[in-house]
PDB file of C-alpha atoms in Angstrom:
ATOM      1  CA  GLY A  57       0.121  -0.313   0.208  1.00 64.00           C
ATOM      2  CA  VAL A  58       1.024   4.109   0.063  1.00 75.00           C
ATOM      3  CA  LEU A  59       2.077   3.808   3.730  1.00 76.00           C
ATOM      4  CA  CYS A  60       4.219   0.507   3.072  1.00 77.00           C
ATOM      5  CA  MET A  61       5.978   2.699   0.392  1.00 77.00           C
ATOM      6  CA  PHE A  62       6.143   5.695   2.314  1.00 81.00           C
ATOM      7  CA  VAL A  63       8.043   3.854   5.213  1.00 82.00           C
ATOM      8  CA  ARG A  64      10.464   2.196   2.726  1.00 80.00           C
ATOM      9  CA  GLY A  65      11.133   5.216   0.831  1.00 82.00           C
ATOM     10  CA  MET A  66      12.220   7.320   4.360  1.00 87.00           C
ATOM     11  CA  LEU A  67      13.791   4.342   5.355  1.00 86.00           C
ATOM     12  CA  TYR A  68      16.162   4.045   1.997  1.00 85.00           C
ATOM     13  CA  LEU A  69      15.864   8.017   2.290  1.00 88.00           C
ATOM     14  CA  SER A  70      17.602   7.849   6.013  1.00 90.00           C
ATOM     15  CA  LEU A  71      20.299   5.603   4.616  1.00 89.00           C
ATOM     16  CA  THR A  72      21.479   7.584   1.977  1.00 90.00           C
ATOM     17  CA  VAL A  73      21.382  10.685   3.866  1.00 90.00           C
ATOM     18  CA  LEU A  74      23.585   9.017   6.378  1.00 89.00           C
ATOM     19  CA  GLY A  75      25.881   7.232   3.829  1.00 90.00           C
ATOM     20  CA  VAL A  76      26.642   9.876   1.948  1.00 92.00           C
ATOM     21  CA  PRO A  77      28.117  12.182   4.090  1.00 92.00           C
ATOM     22  CA  GLY A  78      29.294   9.668   6.369  1.00 91.00           C
ATOM     23  CA  ASN A  79      31.414   8.123   3.642  1.00 93.00           C
ATOM     24  CA  ALA A  80      32.210  11.698   1.870  1.00 93.00           C
ATOM     25  CA  THR A  81      32.986  13.030   5.524  1.00 91.00           C
ATOM     26  CA  VAL A  82      35.730   9.751   5.661  1.00 91.00           C
ATOM     27  CA  ILE A  83      37.332  10.281   2.258  1.00 93.00           C
ATOM     28  CA  LEU A  84      37.518  14.234   2.882  1.00 91.00           C
ATOM     29  CA  ALA A  85      39.650  13.602   6.282  1.00 89.00           C
ATOM     30  CA  PHE A  86      41.918  10.819   4.593  1.00 90.00           C
ATOM     31  CA  LEU A  87      42.565  13.449   1.337  1.00 91.00           C
ATOM     32  CA  LEU A  88      43.441  16.328   3.981  1.00 88.00           C
ATOM     33  CA  LEU A  89      45.322  13.635   5.700  1.00 87.00           C
ATOM     34  CA  LEU A  90      47.384  12.640   2.308  1.00 89.00           C
ATOM     35  CA  TYR A  91      47.816  16.573   0.979  1.00 88.00           C
ATOM     36  CA  GLN A  92      49.285  17.409   4.695  1.00 85.00           C
ATOM     37  CA  GLU A  93      51.626  14.469   5.380  1.00 86.00           C
ATOM     38  CA  ARG A  94      52.075  13.805   1.727  1.00 85.00           C
ATOM     39  CA  ARG A  95      51.620   9.986   2.133  1.00 86.00           C
ATOM     40  CA  LEU A  96      48.742   7.731   3.480  1.00 88.00           C
ATOM     41  CA  LEU A  97      49.623   4.272   5.536  1.00 88.00           C
ATOM     42  CA  PRO A  98      48.373   1.169   4.310  1.00 90.00           C
ATOM     43  CA  SER A  99      45.547   0.686   6.448  1.00 87.00           C
ATOM     44  CA  ASP A 100      44.330   4.300   5.229  1.00 89.00           C
ATOM     45  CA  ALA A 101      44.316   3.377   2.164  1.00 92.00           C
ATOM     46  CA  ILE A 102      42.459   0.489   2.248  1.00 92.00           C
ATOM     47  CA  VAL A 103      39.598   2.443   4.848  1.00 90.00           C
ATOM     48  CA  LEU A 104      39.975   5.499   1.881  1.00 93.00           C
ATOM     49  CA  HIS A 105      39.021   2.973  -0.695  1.00 94.00           C
ATOM     50  CA  LEU A 106      36.766   1.243   0.981  1.00 92.00           C
ATOM     51  CA  ALA A 107      34.751   4.516   1.994  1.00 93.00           C
ATOM     52  CA  PHE A 108      34.907   5.493  -1.505  1.00 95.00           C
ATOM     53  CA  VAL A 109      33.188   2.127  -2.810  1.00 94.00           C
ATOM     54  CA  ASN A 110      30.860   2.365   0.127  1.00 92.00           C
ATOM     55  CA  LEU A 111      29.588   5.841  -1.094  1.00 94.00           C
ATOM     56  CA  LEU A 112      29.176   4.318  -4.462  1.00 93.00           C
ATOM     57  CA  VAL A 113      27.074   1.157  -2.990  1.00 90.00           C
ATOM     58  CA  VAL A 114      24.735   3.982  -0.985  1.00 90.00           C
ATOM     59  CA  ALA A 115      24.540   6.542  -3.896  1.00 89.00           C
ATOM     60  CA  ALA A 116      23.638   3.884  -6.918  1.00 85.00           C
ATOM     61  CA  ARG A 117      21.237   1.987  -4.952  1.00 81.00           C
ATOM     62  CA  CYS A 118      19.435   3.313  -1.847  1.00 84.00           C
ATOM     63  CA  LEU A 119      19.300   6.883  -3.906  1.00 82.00           C
ATOM     64  CA  PRO A 120      17.129   5.158  -7.120  1.00 80.00           C
ATOM     65  CA  GLU A 121      15.322   2.947  -4.110  1.00 79.00           C
ATOM     66  CA  THR A 122      14.376   5.495  -2.784  1.00 82.00           C
ATOM     67  CA  LEU A 123      13.040   7.510  -5.744  1.00 80.00           C
ATOM     68  CA  ALA A 124      11.199   3.921  -6.760  1.00 75.00           C
ATOM     69  CA  SER A 125       9.947   4.405  -3.555  1.00 76.00           C
ATOM     70  CA  PHE A 126       7.941   7.481  -4.091  1.00 76.00           C
ATOM     71  CA  ARG A 127       6.942   6.515  -7.629  1.00 71.00           C
ATOM     72  CA  LEU A 128       9.458   8.097  -9.458  1.00 67.00           C
ATOM     73  CA  SER A 129      11.217   5.300 -11.153  1.00 57.00           C
ATOM     74  CA  GLY A 130      10.107   6.117 -14.070  1.00 59.00           C
ATOM     75  CA  ILE A 131      13.185   8.020 -14.814  1.00 60.00           C
ATOM     76  CA  PHE A 132      14.791   5.054 -15.238  1.00 66.00           C
ATOM     77  CA  GLY A 133      15.288   2.969 -18.404  1.00 73.00           C
ATOM     78  CA  ASP A 134      17.170  -0.092 -19.524  1.00 75.00           C
ATOM     79  CA  VAL A 135      20.399   2.167 -19.795  1.00 79.00           C
ATOM     80  CA  GLY A 136      19.574   3.365 -16.133  1.00 78.00           C
ATOM     81  CA  CYS A 137      18.878   0.264 -15.088  1.00 79.00           C
ATOM     82  CA  LYS A 138      22.033  -1.908 -16.261  1.00 82.00           C
ATOM     83  CA  ALA A 139      24.510   1.164 -15.212  1.00 83.00           C
ATOM     84  CA  VAL A 140      22.609   1.134 -11.671  1.00 83.00           C
ATOM     85  CA  ILE A 141      22.655  -2.732 -10.946  1.00 83.00           C
ATOM     86  CA  PHE A 142      26.222  -3.213 -11.903  1.00 87.00           C
ATOM     87  CA  VAL A 143      27.565  -0.205 -10.512  1.00 89.00           C
ATOM     88  CA  TYR A 144      26.025  -1.239  -7.262  1.00 87.00           C
ATOM     89  CA  ARG A 145      26.691  -5.260  -7.853  1.00 86.00           C
ATOM     90  CA  THR A 146      30.453  -4.328  -8.364  1.00 91.00           C
ATOM     91  CA  SER A 147      30.433  -1.490  -5.713  1.00 92.00           C
ATOM     92  CA  ARG A 148      28.699  -3.926  -3.017  1.00 87.00           C
ATOM     93  CA  SER A 149      31.750  -6.704  -3.459  1.00 89.00           C
ATOM     94  CA  LEU A 150      33.964  -4.325  -3.537  1.00 92.00           C
ATOM     95  CA  SER A 151      33.346  -3.416  -0.269  1.00 89.00           C
ATOM     96  CA  ILE A 152      33.281  -6.868   0.728  1.00 86.00           C
ATOM     97  CA  TRP A 153      36.568  -8.053  -0.346  1.00 91.00           C
ATOM     98  CA  LEU A 154      38.105  -4.468   0.908  1.00 92.00           C
ATOM     99  CA  THR A 155      36.966  -4.792   4.150  1.00 87.00           C
ATOM    100  CA  PHE A 156      38.707  -8.806   4.206  1.00 89.00           C
ATOM    101  CA  VAL A 157      42.009  -7.121   2.919  1.00 92.00           C
ATOM    102  CA  LEU A 158      41.814  -4.064   5.746  1.00 88.00           C
ATOM    103  CA  SER A 159      41.599  -7.312   8.392  1.00 86.00           C
ATOM    104  CA  ALA A 160      43.932  -9.626   6.338  1.00 89.00           C
ATOM    105  CA  TYR A 161      46.432  -6.393   6.971  1.00 89.00           C
ATOM    106  CA  GLN A 162      45.371  -5.767  10.741  1.00 85.00           C
ATOM    107  CA  CYS A 163      45.928  -9.359  11.707  1.00 85.00           C
ATOM    108  CA  LEU A 164      49.447  -9.416   9.954  1.00 86.00           C
ATOM    109  CA  SER A 165      50.605  -6.181  11.477  1.00 84.00           C
ATOM    110  CA  ILE A 166      50.410  -8.027  14.623  1.00 82.00           C
ATOM    111  CA  ALA A 167      52.768 -10.811  13.883  1.00 80.00           C
ATOM    112  CA  PRO A 168      56.122 -11.101  15.518  1.00 81.00           C
ATOM    113  CA  PRO A 169      58.941  -8.377  13.539  1.00 83.00           C
ATOM    114  CA  GLY A 170      61.166 -10.366  11.199  1.00 82.00           C
ATOM    115  CA  SER A 171      58.887 -13.501  11.042  1.00 83.00           C
ATOM    116  CA  ARG A 172      56.809 -14.322   7.533  1.00 87.00           C
ATOM    117  CA  TRP A 173      54.036 -13.248   8.430  1.00 85.00           C
ATOM    118  CA  ALA A 174      55.496  -9.902   9.168  1.00 86.00           C
ATOM    119  CA  HIS A 175      57.093  -9.749   5.359  1.00 90.00           C
ATOM    120  CA  LEU A 176      54.360 -10.928   3.955  1.00 91.00           C
ATOM    121  CA  ARG A 177      52.953  -7.658   5.448  1.00 90.00           C
ATOM    122  CA  VAL A 178      55.580  -5.673   3.804  1.00 91.00           C
ATOM    123  CA  LEU A 179      54.642  -7.338   0.455  1.00 92.00           C
ATOM    124  CA  LEU A 180      51.030  -6.384   0.987  1.00 92.00           C
ATOM    125  CA  ALA A 181      51.790  -3.481   1.636  1.00 92.00           C
ATOM    126  CA  GLN A 182      53.907  -2.488  -1.299  1.00 93.00           C
ATOM    127  CA  TYR A 183      51.740  -3.977  -4.131  1.00 93.00           C
ATOM    128  CA  LEU A 184      48.144  -2.915  -2.767  1.00 94.00           C
ATOM    129  CA  GLY A 185      47.753  -1.009  -5.501  1.00 93.00           C
ATOM    130  CA  LEU A 186      48.001  -3.957  -7.440  1.00 96.00           C
ATOM    131  CA  VAL A 187      45.488  -5.486  -5.112  1.00 95.00           C
ATOM    132  CA  PHE A 188      42.778  -2.839  -5.940  1.00 95.00           C
ATOM    133  CA  LEU A 189      43.530  -3.717  -9.456  1.00 96.00           C
ATOM    134  CA  ILE A 190      43.115  -6.925  -9.289  1.00 95.00           C
ATOM    135  CA  LEU A 191      39.705  -6.839  -7.022  1.00 94.00           C
ATOM    136  CA  TRP A 192      38.543  -4.153  -9.418  1.00 94.00           C
ATOM    137  CA  LEU A 193      39.149  -6.337 -12.657  1.00 94.00           C
ATOM    138  CA  LEU A 194      37.296  -9.178 -10.752  1.00 90.00           C
ATOM    139  CA  ASN A 195      34.144  -8.070  -9.251  1.00 90.00           C
ATOM    140  CA  THR A 196      33.418  -5.661 -12.655  1.00 91.00           C
ATOM    141  CA  CYS A 197      33.923  -9.115 -14.840  1.00 88.00           C
ATOM    142  CA  MET A 198      31.708 -10.538 -12.138  1.00 83.00           C
ATOM    143  CA  SER A 199      28.894  -8.717 -12.132  1.00 82.00           C
ATOM    144  CA  SER A 200      28.657  -8.422 -15.748  1.00 79.00           C
ATOM    145  CA  ALA A 201      24.950 -10.223 -15.526  1.00 72.00           C
ATOM    146  CA  GLY A 202      23.851  -6.523 -14.546  1.00 69.00           C
ATOM    147  CA  ILE A 203      24.439  -5.457 -17.605  1.00 75.00           C
ATOM    148  CA  LEU A 204      22.913  -8.078 -19.542  1.00 73.00           C
ATOM    149  CA  PHE A 205      19.914  -9.352 -18.032  1.00 70.00           C
ATOM    150  CA  SER A 206      18.312  -6.339 -16.131  1.00 71.00           C
ATOM    151  CA  PHE A 207      15.666  -4.065 -17.484  1.00 67.00           C
ATOM    152  CA  GLY A 208      13.463  -1.455 -17.190  1.00 65.00           C
ATOM    153  CA  THR A 209       9.733  -1.608 -15.680  1.00 59.00           C
ATOM    154  CA  LYS A 210       8.755  -0.286 -18.772  1.00 53.00           C
ATOM    155  CA  ASN A 211      10.161  -2.614 -21.435  1.00 54.00           C
ATOM    156  CA  VAL A 212       9.373  -5.384 -19.510  1.00 52.00           C
ATOM    157  CA  THR A 213       5.641  -7.287 -20.889  1.00 53.00           C
ATOM    158  CA  ASN A 214       6.624 -10.448 -20.265  1.00 53.00           C
ATOM    159  CA  LEU A 215       7.448 -11.726 -17.245  1.00 54.00           C
ATOM    160  CA  THR A 216       8.901 -15.349 -16.744  1.00 54.00           C
ATOM    161  CA  ASN A 217       9.892 -17.572 -13.918  1.00 56.00           C
ATOM    162  CA  PHE A 218      13.479 -16.173 -13.821  1.00 56.00           C
ATOM    163  CA  ASP A 219      12.805 -12.478 -13.110  1.00 61.00           C
ATOM    164  CA  ILE A 220      13.809 -10.995  -9.913  1.00 64.00           C
ATOM    165  CA  ASN A 221      11.781  -7.525  -9.304  1.00 60.00           C
ATOM    166  CA  VAL A 222      13.794  -5.054  -7.856  1.00 62.00           C
ATOM    167  CA  GLN A 223      11.441  -2.521  -8.225  1.00 60.00           C
ATOM    168  CA  PHE A 224      12.512   0.017 -10.285  1.00 64.00           C
ATOM    169  CA  CYS A 225      13.897  -2.427 -12.615  1.00 72.00           C
ATOM    170  CA  TYR A 226      13.930  -6.437 -13.274  1.00 70.00           C
ATOM    171  CA  VAL A 227      16.700  -8.774 -13.656  1.00 73.00           C
ATOM    172  CA  ASN A 228      15.459 -11.131 -16.283  1.00 71.00           C
ATOM    173  CA  PHE A 229      17.126 -14.467 -16.232  1.00 73.00           C
ATOM    174  CA  PRO A 230      16.664 -16.428 -19.813  1.00 71.00           C
ATOM    175  CA  SER A 231      16.793 -19.776 -17.988  1.00 72.00           C
ATOM    176  CA  LYS A 232      16.803 -21.681 -14.625  1.00 72.00           C
ATOM    177  CA  LEU A 233      20.443 -22.842 -15.343  1.00 77.00           C
ATOM    178  CA  SER A 234      21.775 -18.729 -15.481  1.00 75.00           C
ATOM    179  CA  ILE A 235      20.044 -18.023 -12.594  1.00 73.00           C
ATOM    180  CA  GLN A 236      21.326 -20.306 -10.316  1.00 75.00           C
ATOM    181  CA  ALA A 237      24.954 -19.864 -11.844  1.00 79.00           C
ATOM    182  CA  ASN A 238      24.601 -16.026 -11.079  1.00 75.00           C
ATOM    183  CA  GLY A 239      23.590 -16.602  -7.809  1.00 75.00           C
ATOM    184  CA  ALA A 240      26.478 -19.599  -7.014  1.00 79.00           C
ATOM    185  CA  SER A 241      29.167 -16.806  -8.023  1.00 79.00           C
ATOM    186  CA  GLN A 242      27.416 -14.284  -6.061  1.00 77.00           C
ATOM    187  CA  VAL A 243      27.208 -16.107  -2.901  1.00 77.00           C
ATOM    188  CA  GLY A 244      30.980 -17.710  -3.246  1.00 80.00           C
ATOM    189  CA  ARG A 245      32.230 -14.389  -4.061  1.00 80.00           C
ATOM    190  CA  ASP A 246      30.815 -13.063  -0.825  1.00 78.00           C
ATOM    191  CA  VAL A 247      31.455 -16.162   1.433  1.00 81.00           C
ATOM    192  CA  VAL A 248      35.087 -16.901   0.640  1.00 85.00           C
ATOM    193  CA  PRO A 249      36.061 -13.344   1.885  1.00 85.00           C
ATOM    194  CA  MET A 250      33.601 -13.350   4.848  1.00 81.00           C
ATOM    195  CA  ALA A 251      35.179 -16.993   5.951  1.00 84.00           C
ATOM    196  CA  LEU A 252      38.594 -15.778   6.207  1.00 86.00           C
ATOM    197  CA  MET A 253      37.940 -12.349   7.748  1.00 85.00           C
ATOM    198  CA  THR A 254      35.909 -14.428  10.279  1.00 83.00           C
ATOM    199  CA  LEU A 255      39.210 -16.035  10.973  1.00 85.00           C
ATOM    200  CA  ASP A 256      41.339 -13.158  10.813  1.00 83.00           C
ATOM    201  CA  SER A 257      39.126 -11.328  13.494  1.00 82.00           C
ATOM    202  CA  LEU A 258      39.319 -14.323  15.929  1.00 84.00           C
ATOM    203  CA  ILE A 259      43.052 -14.555  15.461  1.00 84.00           C
ATOM    204  CA  ILE A 260      43.281 -10.701  16.120  1.00 82.00           C
ATOM    205  CA  LEU A 261      40.925 -11.188  19.110  1.00 82.00           C
ATOM    206  CA  VAL A 262      42.697 -14.065  20.727  1.00 83.00           C
ATOM    207  CA  PHE A 263      45.840 -11.652  20.469  1.00 80.00           C
ATOM    208  CA  LEU A 264      44.005  -8.869  21.984  1.00 77.00           C
ATOM    209  CA  TYR A 265      43.210 -11.082  24.902  1.00 78.00           C
ATOM    210  CA  LYS A 266      46.999 -12.765  25.309  1.00 79.00           C
ATOM    211  CA  HIS A 267      48.354  -8.808  24.968  1.00 73.00           C
ATOM    212  CA  SER A 268      45.610  -8.219  28.213  1.00 73.00           C
ATOM    213  CA  GLN A 269      46.331 -10.998  29.912  1.00 73.00           C
ATOM    214  CA  GLN A 270      50.115  -9.734  29.640  1.00 71.00           C
ATOM    215  CA  ALA A 271      49.357  -6.422  30.356  1.00 64.00           C
ATOM    216  CA  LYS A 272      47.917  -7.127  33.835  1.00 63.00           C
ATOM    217  CA  ASP A 273      51.002  -8.365  34.442  1.00 61.00           C
ATOM    218  CA  LEU A 274      53.424  -5.608  33.579  1.00 57.00           C
ATOM    219  CA  ARG A 275      51.236  -2.877  34.488  1.00 50.00           C
ATOM    220  CA  GLY A 276      53.626  -0.641  33.331  1.00 47.00           C
ATOM    221  CA  SER A 277      53.844  -1.588  29.837  1.00 48.00           C
ATOM    222  CA  ARG A 278      51.888   1.417  27.173  1.00 49.00           C
ATOM    223  CA  GLY A 279      53.001  -0.297  23.949  1.00 49.00           C
ATOM    224  CA  GLY A 280      51.346  -1.379  20.961  1.00 56.00           C
ATOM    225  CA  GLY A 281      48.787   1.007  22.046  1.00 62.00           C
ATOM    226  CA  ALA A 282      47.577   2.151  18.515  1.00 63.00           C
ATOM    227  CA  GLU A 283      48.140  -1.264  17.060  1.00 64.00           C
ATOM    228  CA  ARG A 284      45.528  -2.849  19.875  1.00 68.00           C
ATOM    229  CA  ARG A 285      43.245  -0.004  18.494  1.00 69.00           C
ATOM    230  CA  ALA A 286      43.363  -0.346  14.688  1.00 70.00           C
ATOM    231  CA  ALA A 287      42.254  -4.450  16.125  1.00 72.00           C
ATOM    232  CA  LYS A 288      39.474  -3.491  17.583  1.00 74.00           C
ATOM    233  CA  VAL A 289      38.112  -1.019  15.235  1.00 75.00           C
ATOM    234  CA  VAL A 290      39.190  -3.638  12.258  1.00 78.00           C
ATOM    235  CA  VAL A 291      36.949  -6.475  14.578  1.00 78.00           C
ATOM    236  CA  ALA A 292      34.146  -3.931  14.814  1.00 77.00           C
ATOM    237  CA  LEU A 293      33.954  -3.650  10.983  1.00 77.00           C
ATOM    238  CA  VAL A 294      34.051  -7.147  10.225  1.00 79.00           C
ATOM    239  CA  THR A 295      31.498  -8.429  12.937  1.00 79.00           C
ATOM    240  CA  LEU A 296      28.725  -5.263  11.316  1.00 78.00           C
ATOM    241  CA  TYR A 297      29.872  -6.759   7.972  1.00 75.00           C
ATOM    242  CA  VAL A 298      29.534 -10.339   8.855  1.00 77.00           C
ATOM    243  CA  VAL A 299      26.001  -9.749  10.593  1.00 78.00           C
ATOM    244  CA  LEU A 300      24.314  -7.280   7.838  1.00 77.00           C
ATOM    245  CA  TYR A 301      25.535  -9.626   4.653  1.00 72.00           C
ATOM    246  CA  GLY A 302      25.043 -12.624   6.028  1.00 74.00           C
ATOM    247  CA  VAL A 303      21.492 -12.085   6.250  1.00 77.00           C
ATOM    248  CA  ASP A 304      21.631 -10.140   3.140  1.00 73.00           C
ATOM    249  CA  ASN A 305      23.539 -13.668   1.224  1.00 71.00           C
ATOM    250  CA  GLY A 306      20.961 -16.149   3.367  1.00 77.00           C
ATOM    251  CA  LEU A 307      17.878 -14.086   2.048  1.00 74.00           C
ATOM    252  CA  TRP A 308      19.652 -14.576  -1.478  1.00 68.00           C
ATOM    253  CA  VAL A 309      19.611 -18.068  -1.254  1.00 71.00           C
ATOM    254  CA  TYR A 310      16.084 -18.050  -0.850  1.00 71.00           C
ATOM    255  CA  THR A 311      15.262 -15.841  -3.515  1.00 67.00           C
ATOM    256  CA  LEU A 312      16.661 -18.651  -5.402  1.00 66.00           C
ATOM    257  CA  THR A 313      14.444 -20.936  -4.027  1.00 68.00           C
ATOM    258  CA  SER A 314      11.637 -19.322  -3.988  1.00 65.00           C
ATOM    259  CA  ARG A 315       8.945 -18.433  -6.285  1.00 59.00           C
ATOM    260  CA  LYS A 316       7.090 -16.023  -4.439  1.00 59.00           C
ATOM    261  CA  ALA A 317      10.116 -14.325  -4.014  1.00 52.00           C
ATOM    262  CA  MET A 318      11.428 -13.511  -7.024  1.00 52.00           C
ATOM    263  CA  GLU A 319       7.871 -12.176  -7.740  1.00 54.00           C
ATOM    264  CA  SER A 320       7.881  -9.738  -4.706  1.00 58.00           C
ATOM    265  CA  SER A 321      10.253  -6.725  -4.551  1.00 61.00           C
ATOM    266  CA  LEU A 322      10.258  -7.329  -0.325  1.00 70.00           C
ATOM    267  CA  ILE A 323      12.685  -9.521  -0.466  1.00 71.00           C
ATOM    268  CA  SER A 324      15.150  -7.919  -2.734  1.00 70.00           C
ATOM    269  CA  ASP A 325      14.128  -4.582  -0.520  1.00 74.00           C
ATOM    270  CA  LEU A 326      15.549  -6.427   2.602  1.00 77.00           C
ATOM    271  CA  ARG A 327      18.704  -7.859   0.586  1.00 75.00           C
ATOM    272  CA  VAL A 328      19.247  -4.128  -0.184  1.00 76.00           C
ATOM    273  CA  PHE A 329      18.665  -2.235   3.041  1.00 80.00           C
ATOM    274  CA  PHE A 330      21.142  -5.014   4.847  1.00 78.00           C
ATOM    275  CA  ALA A 331      23.751  -4.409   1.948  1.00 74.00           C
ATOM    276  CA  SER A 332      23.640  -0.991   2.506  1.00 82.00           C
ATOM    277  CA  LEU A 333      22.932  -0.276   5.934  1.00 84.00           C
ATOM    278  CA  TYR A 334      27.039  -1.751   6.242  1.00 83.00           C
ATOM    279  CA  ALA A 335      27.826   1.132   4.024  1.00 84.00           C
ATOM    280  CA  ALA A 336      26.215   3.580   5.874  1.00 85.00           C
ATOM    281  CA  LEU A 337      27.373   2.734   9.192  1.00 83.00           C
ATOM    282  CA  SER A 338      31.034   1.795   8.672  1.00 83.00           C
ATOM    283  CA  PRO A 339      31.762   5.190   8.746  1.00 85.00           C
ATOM    284  CA  ALA A 340      30.218   6.404  12.061  1.00 81.00           C
ATOM    285  CA  VAL A 341      32.523   3.267  13.155  1.00 79.00           C
ATOM    286  CA  VAL A 342      35.559   4.910  11.679  1.00 80.00           C
ATOM    287  CA  ILE A 343      35.343   8.692  12.083  1.00 79.00           C
ATOM    288  CA  ALA A 344      34.322   7.404  16.200  1.00 76.00           C
ATOM    289  CA  SER A 345      37.484   5.701  16.589  1.00 74.00           C
ATOM    290  CA  ASN A 346      40.339   6.698  14.139  1.00 73.00           C
ATOM    291  CA  ARG A 347      42.392   9.312  15.745  1.00 73.00           C
ATOM    292  CA  LYS A 348      43.852  10.322  12.093  1.00 74.00           C
ATOM    293  CA  VAL A 349      40.131  11.021  10.638  1.00 74.00           C
ATOM    294  CA  ASN A 350      39.399  13.211  14.268  1.00 72.00           C
ATOM    295  CA  SER A 351      42.173  14.869  13.961  1.00 73.00           C
ATOM    296  CA  ARG A 352      41.441  16.322  10.878  1.00 72.00           C
ATOM    297  CA  LEU A 353      37.539  16.931  10.981  1.00 70.00           C
ATOM    298  CA  ARG A 354      38.418  18.800  14.176  1.00 71.00           C
ATOM    299  CA  CYS A 355      41.042  20.908  12.192  1.00 67.00           C
ATOM    300  CA  ASP A 356      38.664  21.213   9.398  1.00 61.00           C
ATOM    301  CA  VAL A 357      35.422  22.633  11.300  1.00 57.00           C
ATOM    302  CA  LYS A 358      36.905  24.686  14.432  1.00 57.00           C
ATOM    303  CA  ARG A 359      39.386  26.453  11.565  1.00 52.00           C
ATOM    304  CA  LYS A 360      41.890  27.265  14.641  1.00 47.00           C
ATOM    305  CA  PRO A 361      43.897  30.595  14.111  1.00 46.00           C
ATOM    306  CA  VAL A 362      47.115  30.502  11.993  1.00 43.00           C
ATOM    307  CA  GLU A 363      49.404  29.664  15.286  1.00 39.00           C
ATOM    308  CA  GLU A 364      47.396  26.590  16.295  1.00 40.00           C
ATOM    309  CA  LYS A 365      47.195  25.499  12.804  1.00 40.00           C
ATOM    310  CA  ASP A 366      50.948  23.983  13.207  1.00 40.00           C
ATOM    311  CA  THR A 367      49.570  21.793  16.264  1.00 35.00           C
ATOM    312  CA  CYS A 368      46.725  20.876  14.169  1.00 39.00           C
ATOM    313  CA  LEU A 369      48.687  19.268  11.392  1.00 36.00           C
ATOM    314  CA  SER A 370      51.059  17.565  13.006  1.00 40.00           C
ATOM    315  CA  THR A 371      48.501  15.909  15.352  1.00 38.00           C
ATOM    316  CA  SER A 372      48.840  11.913  13.688  1.00 40.00           C
ATOM    317  CA  GLY A 373      47.180  10.003  16.475  1.00 39.00           C
TER     318      GLY A 373
END
């Protein structure tokens, strides 16, 4: 009914209002850091890339969903529909893989100096640009089904048993085999990094526990504070991801096995909402916990006098 569409529109609008400024703020803070220090740490570069991809997730999907809820989805023809589905699927999967890369790097960061794992961390930092490029190519190729099978609502007249209703578009698969193959590849693409990042987080949690036990024995020790803070942030992001994307993937499997789920846009709405919720909430975790982001934003917002700016710019957290 009208009330359901209004509630749906307001939910997606709230995600857009949270996600776009939140991710844009994180991007701005790291660009300021890059401008001031002429370099970014590998972990900061990963978070910057993650914020950019999450911005794409929110802008490419929550905004169209909001327009569709308020009956403005007619603006999407075939080309617009294909573009939205393709950009959303690519950025969504990149968000997952970049969260894994962040958790893997943080996991390697707590390895003892001189060990094989510490050497691997140096290699990862050295070839981070290549890792980004491979992830973009891989996820772009795997999202090509969005271009092949998406159509605007105006241009779909004869619906088959293999169509998925996403409110402002239909994803029109030609056969049962094609929808199952596409579904399996998407679930596999998500589950692999989910399992690996969960393992990373468990290793980090064990490290944090052992470190806290050692700290109790050595009261005076303050070493590794920054690493512990960073590790806790990564665990928070991974936990947020596993919960929200776990629900998303569970609903996607249900969609593949239920004809009614394909016809209704409700399951698609729930999937997109939970996936976009990570993209909208993750900047809040970064802003609240990252001292570098905090210091840059405070310096920018307060606009301190010239004599105070030097101390502000030198804050590296």
